[in-house]
Short mmCIF file of C-alpha atoms in Angstrom, two decimals:
data_model
loop_
_atom_site.label_atom_id
_atom_site.label_comp_id
_atom_site.label_asym_id
_atom_site.label_seq_id
_atom_site.Cartn_x
_atom_site.Cartn_y
_atom_site.Cartn_z
CA MET A 1 -31.55 -7.79 84.28
CA THR A 2 -30.15 -7.37 80.68
CA TRP A 3 -26.54 -7.97 79.79
CA PHE A 4 -25.46 -6.71 76.37
CA HIS A 5 -22.73 -9.23 74.85
CA ARG A 6 -20.19 -8.01 72.12
CA SER A 7 -18.56 -10.06 69.56
CA ASN A 8 -14.71 -10.05 69.76
CA THR A 9 -14.62 -11.00 66.12
CA ILE A 10 -14.07 -7.83 64.28
CA SER A 11 -13.16 -7.67 60.86
CA ASP A 12 -10.34 -5.63 59.73
CA ASP A 13 -12.26 -2.89 58.34
CA SER A 14 -13.81 -1.97 62.06
CA ARG A 15 -10.66 -2.01 64.08
CA PRO A 16 -10.36 1.74 64.17
CA ASP A 17 -13.48 1.73 66.31
CA GLU A 18 -12.54 -1.02 68.83
CA GLN A 19 -11.67 1.57 71.61
CA ASP A 20 -15.10 3.41 71.18
CA ASP A 21 -16.61 -0.20 71.87
CA LYS A 22 -14.52 -0.95 74.74
CA HIS A 23 -15.49 2.41 76.30
CA GLY A 24 -19.28 1.63 75.92
CA LEU A 25 -18.85 -1.68 77.41
CA MET A 26 -17.11 -0.14 80.57
CA ILE A 27 -19.93 2.29 81.09
CA SER A 28 -22.35 -0.47 80.86
CA VAL A 29 -20.66 -2.61 83.26
CA ALA A 30 -20.19 0.39 85.74
CA ALA A 31 -23.89 1.00 85.56
CA HIS A 32 -24.86 -2.40 86.19
CA GLY A 33 -22.57 -2.79 88.97
CA LEU A 34 -23.99 0.62 90.81
CA LEU A 35 -27.46 -0.84 90.48
CA ILE A 36 -26.49 -4.02 92.31
CA LEU A 37 -24.66 -2.22 95.00
CA LEU A 38 -27.72 0.15 95.69
CA MET A 39 -30.28 -3.15 95.98
CA VAL A 40 -27.77 -4.95 98.20
CA PHE A 41 -27.28 -1.73 100.44
CA GLY A 42 -31.09 -1.06 100.48
CA PHE A 43 -31.99 -4.95 101.50
CA SER A 44 -28.94 -5.06 104.08
CA SER A 45 -30.11 -2.03 106.03
CA ALA A 46 -33.92 -3.00 106.46
CA PRO A 47 -34.54 -4.16 110.10
CA ASN A 48 -34.79 -8.15 110.40
CA ASN A 49 -37.53 -7.75 113.35
CA PRO A 50 -39.10 -4.45 113.41
CA GLY A 51 -40.83 -5.66 116.87
CA PRO A 52 -44.41 -4.80 117.99
CA VAL A 53 -46.08 -2.07 116.16
CA GLN A 54 -49.12 -0.34 117.69
CA VAL A 55 -51.95 0.91 115.73
CA GLU A 56 -54.31 3.46 116.84
CA LEU A 57 -57.84 3.46 115.43
CA TRP A 58 -60.05 6.51 115.15
CA ALA A 59 -63.34 6.50 113.97
CA LYS A 60 -62.88 8.91 111.42
CA GLY A 61 -59.49 9.17 109.63
CA SER A 62 -57.34 7.17 108.06
CA VAL A 63 -54.30 5.00 108.94
CA ALA A 64 -50.77 6.30 108.01
CA SER A 65 -49.08 4.28 105.63
CA ALA A 66 -45.92 4.30 104.06
CA ALA A 67 -45.06 6.57 100.88
CA ALA A 68 -46.36 5.34 97.68
CA PRO A 69 -43.23 3.87 95.60
CA GLU A 70 -42.48 5.99 92.51
CA GLU A 71 -43.40 4.94 89.14
CA GLN A 72 -41.50 1.92 87.68
CA PRO A 73 -39.37 2.89 84.54
CA GLU A 74 -40.34 1.06 81.28
CA GLU A 75 -40.07 -2.60 80.64
CA SER A 76 -36.46 -2.41 79.62
CA LYS A 77 -35.74 -1.14 82.98
CA PRO A 78 -34.90 -3.50 85.92
CA THR A 79 -37.98 -4.26 88.06
CA PRO A 80 -37.26 -3.78 91.72
CA GLU A 81 -38.40 -6.42 94.26
CA PRO A 82 -41.86 -5.30 95.86
CA GLU A 83 -41.80 -3.88 99.20
CA PRO A 84 -42.97 -6.15 101.88
CA LYS A 85 -46.20 -5.07 103.34
CA PRO A 86 -46.24 -4.01 106.89
CA GLN A 87 -48.03 -6.72 109.20
CA THR A 88 -50.72 -5.53 111.13
CA PRO A 89 -49.61 -6.21 115.02
CA PRO A 90 -51.91 -7.49 117.32
CA PRO A 91 -53.46 -4.85 119.62
CA GLN A 92 -51.25 -3.69 122.17
CA PRO A 93 -51.50 -1.70 125.03
CA ASP A 94 -51.00 2.28 124.70
CA ASP A 95 -47.53 3.02 124.84
CA SER A 96 -45.94 6.23 123.62
CA ALA A 97 -42.56 4.82 123.56
CA GLN A 98 -43.56 2.09 121.69
CA LYS A 99 -45.38 4.33 119.33
CA ALA A 100 -42.33 6.58 118.80
CA ALA A 101 -40.24 3.79 117.96
CA GLU A 102 -42.79 2.61 115.55
CA GLN A 103 -43.05 6.14 113.78
CA ALA A 104 -39.29 6.08 113.85
CA ALA A 105 -38.97 2.80 112.34
CA GLN A 106 -41.75 3.96 109.49
CA ALA A 107 -39.99 6.91 108.67
CA GLN A 108 -36.73 4.81 108.50
CA ALA A 109 -38.34 2.35 106.18
CA ALA A 110 -39.97 5.25 103.97
CA LYS A 111 -36.48 6.83 103.76
CA GLN A 112 -35.12 3.86 102.85
CA ALA A 113 -37.89 2.99 100.20
CA GLN A 114 -37.45 6.66 98.90
CA ALA A 115 -33.64 5.74 98.53
CA LEU A 116 -34.23 2.65 96.78
CA ALA A 117 -36.60 4.08 94.51
CA GLN A 118 -34.06 6.70 93.71
CA ALA A 119 -31.59 4.37 93.19
CA GLN A 120 -33.67 2.29 91.05
CA ALA A 121 -34.56 5.30 88.92
CA GLN A 122 -30.88 6.31 88.77
CA ALA A 123 -30.07 2.60 87.55
CA ALA A 124 -32.79 2.96 85.09
CA ALA A 125 -31.75 6.02 83.71
CA ALA A 126 -28.21 4.55 83.53
CA VAL A 127 -29.45 1.48 81.67
CA LYS A 128 -31.62 3.89 79.32
CA ALA A 129 -28.62 5.84 78.69
CA GLN A 130 -26.53 2.99 78.13
CA ALA A 131 -28.84 1.56 75.77
CA ASP A 132 -29.04 4.91 74.00
CA ALA A 133 -25.41 4.95 73.94
CA GLU A 134 -25.30 1.34 72.62
CA ILE A 135 -27.92 2.33 70.13
CA ALA A 136 -26.05 5.51 69.27
CA LEU A 137 -23.06 3.39 68.77
CA ALA A 138 -24.76 0.64 66.69
CA LYS A 139 -26.15 3.61 64.42
CA GLU A 140 -22.54 5.03 64.44
CA LYS A 141 -21.15 1.90 63.60
CA LYS A 142 -23.71 1.35 61.05
CA ALA A 143 -23.04 4.75 59.64
CA ARG A 144 -19.52 3.99 59.47
CA GLU A 145 -19.92 0.68 58.13
CA ASP A 146 -22.21 2.25 55.56
CA ALA A 147 -19.67 4.82 54.96
CA GLN A 148 -16.90 2.17 54.59
CA LYS A 149 -19.07 0.13 52.23
CA GLU A 150 -19.88 3.25 50.26
CA ALA A 151 -16.00 4.16 50.63
CA ALA A 152 -15.29 0.78 49.42
CA GLN A 153 -17.85 0.73 46.71
CA GLU A 154 -16.56 4.09 45.76
CA ALA A 155 -13.14 2.77 45.84
CA GLU A 156 -14.12 -0.51 43.82
CA LYS A 157 -16.08 1.81 41.20
CA ALA A 158 -12.96 4.19 41.16
CA LYS A 159 -10.84 1.08 40.85
CA ALA A 160 -12.93 -0.19 38.15
CA GLU A 161 -13.05 2.93 36.31
CA ALA A 162 -9.08 3.55 36.78
CA ALA A 163 -8.84 -0.14 35.26
CA ALA A 164 -11.23 0.55 32.33
CA ALA A 165 -9.25 3.93 31.78
CA ALA A 166 -5.99 2.22 32.12
CA GLN A 167 -7.34 -0.68 29.43
CA ALA A 168 -8.95 2.19 27.35
CA ALA A 169 -5.46 3.98 27.42
CA LYS A 170 -3.82 0.82 26.75
CA GLU A 171 -6.17 -0.17 23.85
CA LYS A 172 -5.67 3.28 22.62
CA ALA A 173 -2.13 3.41 23.15
CA ALA A 174 -2.04 -0.03 21.23
CA LYS A 175 -4.46 1.26 18.31
CA GLU A 176 -2.12 4.16 18.20
CA ALA A 177 1.01 2.09 18.06
CA ALA A 178 -0.30 -0.04 15.38
CA GLN A 179 -1.48 2.91 13.28
CA GLU A 180 1.66 4.35 13.64
CA ALA A 181 3.28 0.97 12.78
CA ALA A 182 0.78 0.56 9.73
CA GLN A 183 1.85 4.29 8.58
CA LYS A 184 5.32 3.27 9.24
CA ALA A 185 5.03 0.46 7.15
CA ALA A 186 3.32 2.38 4.54
CA GLN A 187 5.96 5.12 4.28
CA GLU A 188 8.75 2.23 4.06
CA LYS A 189 6.63 0.54 1.33
CA ALA A 190 6.25 3.98 -0.43
CA ALA A 191 10.12 4.69 0.16
CA GLN A 192 10.70 1.13 -1.48
CA ALA A 193 8.34 1.69 -4.34
CA ALA A 194 9.79 5.09 -5.07
CA ALA A 195 13.19 3.70 -4.64
CA ALA A 196 12.52 0.85 -7.16
CA GLU A 197 10.70 3.19 -9.47
CA LYS A 198 13.83 5.30 -9.25
CA ALA A 199 16.12 2.29 -9.99
CA ALA A 200 13.88 1.34 -12.86
CA GLU A 201 13.85 4.95 -14.40
CA GLN A 202 17.70 4.95 -13.71
CA LYS A 203 17.84 1.51 -15.35
CA ALA A 204 15.59 2.75 -18.17
CA ALA A 205 17.59 5.83 -18.90
CA ALA A 206 21.01 3.54 -18.79
CA GLN A 207 19.16 1.41 -20.98
CA LYS A 208 18.18 4.24 -23.31
CA ALA A 209 21.73 5.85 -23.15
CA ALA A 210 23.33 2.18 -23.80
CA ASP A 211 20.59 2.01 -26.91
CA GLN A 212 21.38 5.43 -28.30
CA LYS A 213 25.20 4.88 -28.06
CA ALA A 214 24.96 1.51 -29.66
CA ALA A 215 22.44 3.20 -32.22
CA ALA A 216 24.97 5.80 -32.46
CA LYS A 217 27.66 3.59 -32.81
CA ALA A 218 25.89 1.58 -35.43
CA ALA A 219 24.87 4.43 -37.38
CA ALA A 220 28.65 6.01 -37.03
CA GLU A 221 29.66 2.23 -38.59
CA LYS A 222 27.02 2.50 -41.12
CA ALA A 223 27.83 5.84 -42.14
CA ALA A 224 31.42 4.80 -42.20
CA LYS A 225 30.50 1.74 -44.38
CA GLU A 226 28.34 3.65 -46.51
CA LYS A 227 31.32 6.29 -46.72
CA ALA A 228 33.50 3.54 -47.50
CA ALA A 229 31.21 2.08 -49.93
CA LYS A 230 30.55 5.53 -51.53
CA ALA A 231 34.45 5.97 -51.56
CA GLU A 232 34.89 2.57 -53.14
CA ALA A 233 31.81 3.24 -55.33
CA ALA A 234 33.37 6.72 -56.35
CA LYS A 235 36.62 4.69 -56.93
CA GLU A 236 35.02 2.05 -58.92
CA GLU A 237 33.06 4.82 -60.94
CA ALA A 238 36.13 6.89 -61.45
CA ALA A 239 37.94 3.91 -62.48
CA LYS A 240 35.01 2.71 -64.74
CA GLU A 241 34.60 6.49 -66.31
CA ALA A 242 38.73 6.61 -66.82
CA ALA A 243 38.37 3.16 -68.48
CA ALA A 244 35.31 4.35 -70.35
CA LYS A 245 37.13 7.48 -71.23
CA ALA A 246 40.24 5.65 -72.24
CA ALA A 247 38.23 3.08 -74.04
CA ALA A 248 36.15 6.16 -75.87
CA GLU A 249 39.37 8.00 -76.66
CA LYS A 250 40.58 4.53 -77.98
CA ALA A 251 37.57 3.81 -79.84
CA ALA A 252 37.39 7.46 -81.33
CA LYS A 253 41.06 6.97 -82.20
CA GLU A 254 40.21 3.68 -83.84
CA LYS A 255 37.13 5.03 -85.37
CA ALA A 256 38.98 8.07 -86.69
CA ALA A 257 41.30 5.66 -88.08
CA LYS A 258 38.71 3.10 -89.44
CA ASP A 259 36.78 6.19 -90.83
CA ALA A 260 39.72 7.53 -92.45
CA GLU A 261 40.30 3.95 -93.83
CA ALA A 262 36.69 3.60 -94.85
CA LYS A 263 36.56 6.60 -96.63
CA ARG A 264 39.75 5.66 -98.42
CA ASN A 265 38.12 2.02 -98.93
CA ALA A 266 35.03 3.71 -100.24
CA LEU A 267 36.93 6.01 -102.61
CA ARG A 268 38.59 2.96 -103.87
CA ALA A 269 35.45 0.67 -104.35
CA ALA A 270 33.74 3.74 -105.99
CA MET A 271 36.29 4.01 -108.30
CA ARG A 272 36.17 0.26 -108.65
CA GLY A 273 32.53 0.29 -109.05
CA ALA A 274 32.78 2.63 -111.60
CA ALA A 275 35.40 0.81 -113.34
CA MET A 276 33.17 -2.21 -112.96
CA GLU A 277 30.29 -0.60 -114.29
CA ALA A 278 32.15 0.48 -117.21
CA ALA A 279 33.18 -2.77 -117.86
CA GLY A 280 29.53 -4.07 -117.99
CA MET A 281 29.29 -5.60 -114.30
CA PRO A 282 26.16 -3.81 -112.70
CA ASN A 283 26.56 -5.19 -109.01
CA GLY A 284 30.01 -6.43 -109.05
CA THR A 285 30.94 -8.61 -106.24
CA ALA A 286 29.31 -8.24 -102.92
CA ASP A 287 31.48 -8.84 -100.01
CA HIS A 288 29.03 -10.02 -97.28
CA ASN A 289 31.88 -11.06 -94.78
CA GLN A 290 33.14 -7.50 -93.96
CA GLN A 291 32.31 -5.90 -90.47
CA GLY A 292 29.06 -3.76 -91.07
CA GLY A 293 28.33 -5.88 -94.04
CA GLY A 294 26.67 -5.17 -97.09
CA GLY A 295 28.00 -4.85 -100.67
CA ASN A 296 31.56 -4.14 -101.31
CA ASN A 297 34.02 -2.93 -98.61
CA GLY A 298 33.70 0.72 -99.41
CA TYR A 299 30.05 0.77 -99.04
CA ALA A 300 30.21 -1.65 -95.64
CA ALA A 301 32.47 1.08 -94.19
CA LEU A 302 29.74 3.37 -95.13
CA VAL A 303 27.13 1.47 -93.68
CA ARG A 304 29.42 0.92 -90.55
CA ALA A 305 29.88 4.21 -89.82
CA CYS A 306 26.23 5.08 -89.93
CA VAL A 307 25.12 2.33 -87.65
CA GLN A 308 28.03 2.13 -84.98
CA PRO A 309 27.15 5.41 -83.35
CA LYS A 310 23.53 4.62 -82.91
CA VAL A 311 24.39 1.17 -81.30
CA ILE A 312 24.32 1.92 -77.25
CA PHE A 313 25.75 -1.10 -75.31
CA SER A 314 28.22 -1.33 -72.57
CA LEU A 315 31.30 -3.65 -73.87
CA PRO A 316 31.99 -6.22 -71.23
CA PRO A 317 35.49 -7.41 -70.87
CA ARG A 318 36.77 -9.45 -73.83
CA ASN A 319 37.08 -13.13 -73.06
CA GLY A 320 39.76 -14.69 -74.88
CA SER A 321 39.64 -13.99 -78.95
CA SER A 322 36.02 -14.53 -79.10
CA ASN A 323 34.18 -11.83 -81.02
CA PRO A 324 30.19 -12.39 -81.05
CA THR A 325 28.64 -11.31 -84.25
CA ALA A 326 24.97 -10.69 -84.99
CA GLN A 327 23.80 -10.78 -88.66
CA PHE A 328 20.63 -8.63 -89.80
CA ARG A 329 18.82 -8.86 -93.22
CA THR A 330 17.82 -5.39 -93.71
CA GLN A 331 14.97 -4.46 -96.06
CA LEU A 332 15.46 -0.92 -97.77
CA SER A 333 13.16 1.13 -99.70
CA SER A 334 13.79 3.00 -103.09
CA ASN A 335 14.67 5.85 -101.17
CA GLY A 336 16.97 3.93 -98.52
CA LYS A 337 14.82 4.14 -95.56
CA VAL A 338 15.12 0.90 -93.49
CA GLN A 339 11.52 -0.76 -93.37
CA ASP A 340 12.91 -3.94 -91.28
CA ALA A 341 15.84 -5.64 -89.83
CA THR A 342 15.43 -9.25 -89.48
CA LEU A 343 18.08 -11.32 -87.03
CA THR A 344 19.20 -14.05 -88.98
CA HIS A 345 22.18 -14.75 -86.86
CA SER A 346 22.67 -14.13 -82.92
CA SER A 347 25.84 -13.03 -81.43
CA GLY A 348 24.67 -15.14 -78.45
CA ASN A 349 23.82 -12.17 -76.48
CA THR A 350 20.38 -10.88 -76.75
CA SER A 351 21.22 -7.26 -75.46
CA PHE A 352 23.96 -7.00 -77.86
CA ASP A 353 21.44 -8.25 -80.60
CA ASP A 354 18.69 -5.81 -79.57
CA ALA A 355 21.25 -2.72 -79.33
CA VAL A 356 22.20 -3.67 -83.02
CA ARG A 357 18.81 -3.84 -84.44
CA ARG A 358 18.05 -0.41 -82.95
CA GLY A 359 21.15 0.96 -84.34
CA ILE A 360 20.12 -0.39 -87.87
CA LEU A 361 16.73 0.98 -87.77
CA ALA A 362 17.99 4.43 -86.42
CA CYS A 363 20.31 4.47 -89.56
CA SER A 364 17.63 5.74 -91.94
CA PRO A 365 18.13 6.33 -94.68
CA PHE A 366 21.13 4.20 -95.70
CA PRO A 367 24.08 5.73 -97.19
CA LYS A 368 23.74 5.89 -100.73
CA PRO A 369 25.54 3.08 -102.72
CA PRO A 370 28.21 4.27 -105.07
CA SER A 371 25.78 3.43 -108.09
CA GLY A 372 23.37 5.69 -106.61
CA LYS A 373 20.54 3.02 -106.41
CA TYR A 374 19.39 1.44 -103.28
CA PRO A 375 19.07 -2.51 -103.38
CA PRO A 376 15.87 -3.81 -101.75
CA LEU A 377 17.90 -6.15 -99.52
CA ILE A 378 21.24 -5.92 -97.52
CA THR A 379 23.04 -8.31 -95.01
CA VAL A 380 24.50 -6.46 -92.47
CA ASN A 381 27.22 -8.25 -90.28
CA TYR A 382 28.03 -6.28 -87.02
CA SER A 383 30.75 -7.69 -84.57
CA MET A 384 31.20 -6.83 -80.92
CA TYR A 385 34.86 -5.99 -80.53
CA ASP A 386 35.98 -5.01 -84.36
#
């Protein structure tokens, strides 16, 4: 007889099927208990001593025998104990009562054998049903385990996918956060650069305005200085012009007075020369020390009157009583034209000397002497202030 043992160690995943396993175990125990009861009942109901059995023999015919037992089930079914073969009783005398009892006993034995066979068939069917149920339960359990395993795998897969999705989302969020931070940093940097550029522009504009203001101030100061300088120069020029005008007027007055005096002296000299020539003195006494030089005082005045307007020179302020004088030896032609003027004594001022020489050369022809004849050489003395 086969007993099925189920392990009491059940994982947490198979606890929902614990009641089904207990139910199958109870069915199996009940089927085995029923089989045992049938077997005990069959053995206990058989006669311990069947008594003498009479057997009638016939020439032709067959001995009645007990019904053949039913076909045994498969190897997995419990094998019933073999029915004991009836012993051949010794020949007994013909007795109808004994024969009837024997037939009754045989019928009872056949009935018991049939009942035992039925019980065995029922037990075998129950065992098969139990085996089929256990196989179905095992298949169902395996299917559940496979389903649970598949569900666990699916859950693990879903969990892994969820973890991967979460990781991807986390990485995406981190990447987006990094991009946002980089963009924000770039914007802040651009704003700082724009602010710095604006500050630089403002500083440059302020510097430019300051430079322009300083330039304008400098230009205004320069213009004011130039205006003041021009005003001062104009004032000085006006003063100079006034002084020059006053000097010119004074010189004109002095010249007019001198010219008048020279004319008077010339007239006196002419009269004197005529007197001297009449007295037999052709050259007379030549005064070379008079201003303008040349012959007597009258002729010297005429020479000065000719040379002075042609001497272009700005007189410097007089220093004390000094009166620089230039002396030239003038060469004349027979018609009075100046051929050359040689400096024989410098005044100490080259510009004044040059101006006097130009004036002498410009006075050509020289004034005609009272005698009417030009001397070949005339010494001209020209003083700066007299």
